[in-house]
CSV table of C-alpha atoms in Angstrom, one decimal:
chain,number,residue,atom,x,y,z
A,1,ARG,CA,-260.2,40.7,197.6
A,2,GLY,CA,-263.1,38.9,199.2
A,3,GLU,CA,-264.4,35.5,197.9
A,4,ARG,CA,-267.7,34.0,198.9
A,5,ALA,CA,-267.8,30.5,200.3
A,6,GLY,CA,-267.9,28.0,197.5
A,7,GLU,CA,-266.5,30.5,194.9
A,8,GLY,CA,-263.1,30.2,193.5
A,9,GLY,CA,-260.6,31.3,190.9
A,10,GLY,CA,-260.6,34.9,192.1
A,11,ARG,CA,-257.3,36.8,192.2
A,12,PRO,CA,-256.3,40.4,192.6
A,13,ALA,CA,-256.4,42.4,189.4
A,14,GLY,CA,-253.2,42.0,187.4
A,15,TYR,CA,-251.7,39.3,189.7
A,16,ALA,CA,-251.7,35.5,189.9
A,17,ILE,CA,-250.5,33.7,193.0
A,18,GLU,CA,-248.6,30.7,191.8
A,19,ALA,CA,-246.8,27.8,193.4
A,20,ALA,CA,-243.3,29.2,193.3
A,21,GLY,CA,-241.8,27.6,196.3
A,22,GLY,CA,-243.9,25.7,198.7
A,23,GLY,CA,-247.6,26.5,198.2
A,24,GLY,CA,-247.6,29.3,200.8
A,25,GLY,CA,-250.9,30.7,199.5
A,26,GLY,CA,-252.7,27.4,200.3
A,27,ARG,CA,-251.3,27.2,203.8
A,28,LEU,CA,-252.3,30.8,204.4
A,29,CYS,CA,-255.9,30.1,203.4
A,30,ARG,CA,-256.0,27.1,205.6
A,31,VAL,CA,-254.9,29.1,208.6
A,32,GLY,CA,-257.5,31.8,207.9
A,33,ALA,CA,-260.2,29.2,207.6
A,34,ARG,CA,-259.8,27.6,211.0
A,35,LYS,CA,-262.2,29.8,212.9
A,36,HIS,CA,-264.3,33.0,212.7
A,37,LYS,CA,-262.2,36.2,212.4
A,38,ALA,CA,-259.0,34.2,212.3
A,39,GLN,CA,-256.3,36.2,210.5
A,40,ALA,CA,-253.0,35.3,209.0
A,41,SER,CA,-250.5,37.1,206.7
A,42,ALA,CA,-247.5,36.1,204.6
A,43,GLY,CA,-245.2,37.3,201.8
A,44,LEU,CA,-245.8,35.4,198.6
A,45,PRO,CA,-244.4,35.4,195.1
A,46,ALA,CA,-246.9,36.5,192.4
A,47,ARG,CA,-246.7,36.7,188.7
A,48,HIS,CA,-247.9,40.1,187.4
A,49,ALA,CA,-249.9,40.5,184.2
A,50,ASP,CA,-246.8,41.7,182.4
A,51,GLY,CA,-245.1,38.4,183.1
A,52,SER,CA,-242.7,39.7,185.9
A,53,TRP,CA,-242.5,38.2,189.3
A,54,ARG,CA,-243.5,40.5,192.2
A,55,SER,CA,-243.4,40.2,196.0
A,56,VAL,CA,-246.9,40.4,197.5
A,57,GLU,CA,-248.0,40.6,201.1
A,58,ALA,CA,-251.3,38.7,201.6
A,59,VAL,CA,-253.6,39.1,204.6
A,60,VAL,CA,-256.3,36.5,205.0
A,61,LYS,CA,-259.3,36.9,207.4
A,62,ASN,CA,-262.1,34.5,208.0
A,63,LEU,CA,-265.5,36.3,207.8
A,64,LEU,CA,-267.6,33.2,206.9
A,65,ASP,CA,-269.8,33.8,209.8
A,66,ASP,CA,-270.3,37.5,209.1
A,67,PRO,CA,-273.7,37.8,207.4
A,68,ALA,CA,-272.5,40.9,205.5
A,69,VAL,CA,-269.6,39.0,203.9
A,70,GLY,CA,-270.0,35.3,204.2
A,71,GLY,CA,-266.5,34.5,202.9
A,72,ILE,CA,-262.8,34.5,203.4
A,73,VAL,CA,-261.3,38.0,202.7
A,74,ILE,CA,-257.9,38.2,201.2
A,75,ASN,CA,-256.2,41.5,200.8
A,76,TYR,CA,-253.0,41.8,198.7
A,77,ARG,CA,-250.4,44.5,198.6
A,78,ASP,CA,-247.4,44.7,196.2
A,79,ILE,CA,-244.3,45.1,198.4
A,80,THR,CA,-241.7,44.5,195.6
A,81,ALA,CA,-240.2,47.9,196.0
A,82,ARG,CA,-240.0,47.6,199.7
A,83,ARG,CA,-238.3,44.2,199.5
A,84,ALA,CA,-235.8,45.5,197.0
A,85,LEU,CA,-235.0,48.5,199.3
A,86,GLU,CA,-234.6,46.2,202.3
A,87,ASP,CA,-232.3,43.9,200.4
A,88,GLU,CA,-230.2,46.8,199.2
A,89,LEU,CA,-230.0,48.2,202.8
A,90,ARG,CA,-228.8,44.8,204.1
A,91,VAL,CA,-226.1,44.7,201.5
A,92,ARG,CA,-225.0,48.2,202.2
A,93,ALA,CA,-224.9,47.5,205.9
A,94,LEU,CA,-222.4,44.7,205.4
A,95,HIS,CA,-220.4,45.8,202.4
A,96,ASP,CA,-218.1,48.6,201.4
A,97,THR,CA,-219.9,50.9,199.0
A,98,LEU,CA,-216.8,51.7,196.9
A,99,THR,CA,-215.3,48.2,196.4
A,100,GLY,CA,-218.3,46.0,197.1
A,101,GLN,CA,-216.2,43.9,199.5
A,102,ALA,CA,-217.1,43.1,203.1
A,103,ASN,CA,-216.9,46.0,205.5
A,104,ARG,CA,-215.4,45.9,209.0
A,105,GLY,CA,-218.6,44.8,210.6
A,106,LEU,CA,-219.1,41.8,208.3
A,107,PHE,CA,-215.4,40.9,208.7
A,108,VAL,CA,-215.6,40.9,212.5
A,109,ASP,CA,-218.7,38.7,212.3
A,110,ARG,CA,-217.1,36.1,210.1
A,111,LEU,CA,-213.9,36.2,212.2
A,112,GLU,CA,-215.9,35.4,215.3
A,113,GLN,CA,-217.7,32.6,213.5
A,114,GLY,CA,-214.4,31.3,212.2
A,115,LEU,CA,-212.8,31.3,215.7
A,116,ALA,CA,-215.8,29.5,217.2
A,117,ARG,CA,-215.6,26.8,214.4
A,118,SER,CA,-211.8,26.6,214.8
A,119,ARG,CA,-212.2,25.9,218.6
A,120,ARG,CA,-214.5,23.0,217.8
A,121,THR,CA,-212.6,21.5,214.9
A,122,LYS,CA,-209.0,22.4,215.7
A,123,GLU,CA,-208.6,23.6,212.1
A,124,ARG,CA,-206.3,26.5,211.3
A,125,LEU,CA,-207.4,30.1,210.7
A,126,ALA,CA,-205.3,33.0,209.4
A,127,VAL,CA,-205.8,36.8,209.2
A,128,PHE,CA,-203.8,39.1,207.1
A,129,PHE,CA,-203.8,42.9,207.2
A,130,LEU,CA,-202.4,45.0,204.4
A,131,ASP,CA,-202.5,48.5,203.0
A,132,LEU,CA,-201.3,50.2,199.8
A,133,ASP,CA,-197.9,51.9,199.7
A,134,ASP,CA,-197.9,55.6,199.1
A,135,PHE,CA,-201.6,55.7,198.7
A,136,LYS,CA,-201.8,59.2,200.2
A,137,THR,CA,-199.3,60.5,197.6
A,138,ILE,CA,-201.6,59.1,194.8
A,139,ASN,CA,-204.6,60.7,196.4
A,140,ASP,CA,-202.9,64.1,196.8
A,141,SER,CA,-201.2,64.2,193.4
A,142,LEU,CA,-203.9,62.6,191.1
A,143,GLY,CA,-207.0,63.3,193.0
A,144,HIS,CA,-209.5,61.1,195.0
A,145,GLY,CA,-211.1,59.8,191.8
A,146,GLU,CA,-207.8,58.1,190.8
A,147,GLY,CA,-207.4,56.9,194.4
A,148,ASP,CA,-210.8,55.3,194.3
A,149,ARG,CA,-210.0,53.6,191.0
A,150,LEU,CA,-206.8,52.2,192.6
A,151,LEU,CA,-208.7,50.9,195.6
A,152,VAL,CA,-211.2,49.1,193.4
A,153,ALA,CA,-208.5,47.6,191.2
A,154,ALA,CA,-206.6,46.5,194.3
A,155,SER,CA,-209.6,44.9,195.8
A,156,GLU,CA,-210.3,43.0,192.6
A,157,ARG,CA,-206.7,41.7,192.4
A,158,LEU,CA,-206.9,40.6,196.0
A,159,SER,CA,-210.3,39.0,195.6
A,160,ASP,CA,-209.0,37.0,192.5
A,161,SER,CA,-206.2,35.5,194.7
A,162,LEU,CA,-208.6,34.1,197.3
A,163,ARG,CA,-210.4,30.8,197.5
A,164,PRO,CA,-214.1,30.4,197.9
A,165,GLY,CA,-214.9,30.7,201.6
A,166,ASP,CA,-212.1,33.3,202.3
A,167,THR,CA,-213.2,36.8,203.1
A,168,LEU,CA,-211.7,40.1,201.9
A,169,ALA,CA,-212.7,43.2,203.7
A,170,ARG,CA,-212.0,46.9,203.3
A,171,MET,CA,-211.4,48.1,206.8
A,172,GLY,CA,-211.2,51.8,205.9
A,173,GLY,CA,-209.1,54.1,203.7
A,174,ASP,CA,-206.5,51.9,202.0
A,175,GLU,CA,-206.5,49.2,204.6
A,176,PHE,CA,-207.7,45.7,203.8
A,177,ALA,CA,-208.0,42.5,205.8
A,178,VAL,CA,-208.2,38.9,204.6
A,179,LEU,CA,-209.7,36.1,206.6
A,180,VAL,CA,-208.4,32.7,205.3
A,181,SER,CA,-211.1,30.2,206.2
A,182,ALA,CA,-210.3,27.3,208.5
A,183,THR,CA,-208.5,24.5,206.7
A,184,THR,CA,-206.6,21.3,207.3
A,185,ASN,CA,-204.2,22.1,204.4
A,186,PRO,CA,-201.0,23.5,206.1
A,187,GLY,CA,-200.0,25.4,203.0
A,188,SER,CA,-203.2,27.3,202.3
A,189,PRO,CA,-202.6,30.4,204.5
A,190,GLU,CA,-199.0,30.7,203.2
A,191,ALA,CA,-200.2,30.3,199.6
A,192,VAL,CA,-202.7,33.1,200.0
A,193,ALA,CA,-200.1,35.3,201.7
A,194,GLN,CA,-197.9,35.1,198.5
A,195,GLY,CA,-200.3,37.7,197.0
A,196,PRO,CA,-202.5,37.9,193.9
A,197,PRO,CA,-201.4,36.2,190.7
A,198,ASP,CA,-199.3,37.9,188.1
A,199,PRO,CA,-201.4,39.8,185.5
A,200,PRO,CA,-201.9,38.3,182.1
A,201,PRO,CA,-198.9,38.8,179.8
A,202,GLY,CA,-200.7,41.5,177.8
A,203,MET,CA,-201.1,43.6,180.9
A,204,ARG,CA,-197.6,43.4,182.2
A,205,ASN,CA,-195.4,46.5,182.2
A,206,THR,CA,-198.3,48.6,181.0
A,207,PRO,CA,-198.4,51.8,183.1
A,208,PRO,CA,-201.8,53.0,184.2
A,209,ARG,CA,-203.3,55.9,182.3
A,210,HIS,CA,-204.1,58.9,184.5
A,211,ASN,CA,-206.0,62.1,183.7
A,212,ARG,CA,-204.1,64.7,185.6
A,213,PRO,CA,-206.0,67.9,186.5
């Protein structure tokens, strides 16, 4: 939207740029106002007329010296859907789609960071690899759906046994890896290696229910 010099209060139809984290809109306008034909762009939060928050890309161009315009032109574009897709793709690139745990790539990245930190601080670091016994038998006899359910349940049990800062990753198939973050507590890696906690009393000795084909 274009606003003539001296006019104010204008905003794109249905949107209101509000101060939701640093006044980026004001800084954007100041950059655009520095000289003729100066242009700047930024992503900004905007509240829509329906009350929801959206992501908006704003492009500011200084056309104060243009006789046909005589103002600073601001063009807005709603990029909420694009941002949501980008966020989803980033998550998918680093996490296993079935269990939601870290994938091999994210695990390797965190391992490299942990090793670098360990070299600086001399703190301990531990890595565990594990898989599920007879997983192929379950897949073959009960089907891949039941196998997937078992993988999800196993990842949840393993995740519940870890501390904040530890990393559980599904490396592929029924293989998991656990990165125990650097710690000065000698017992921590061994404690994690003891396995997930026992299930609540009401869940003990309760066989899983399978829908056989």
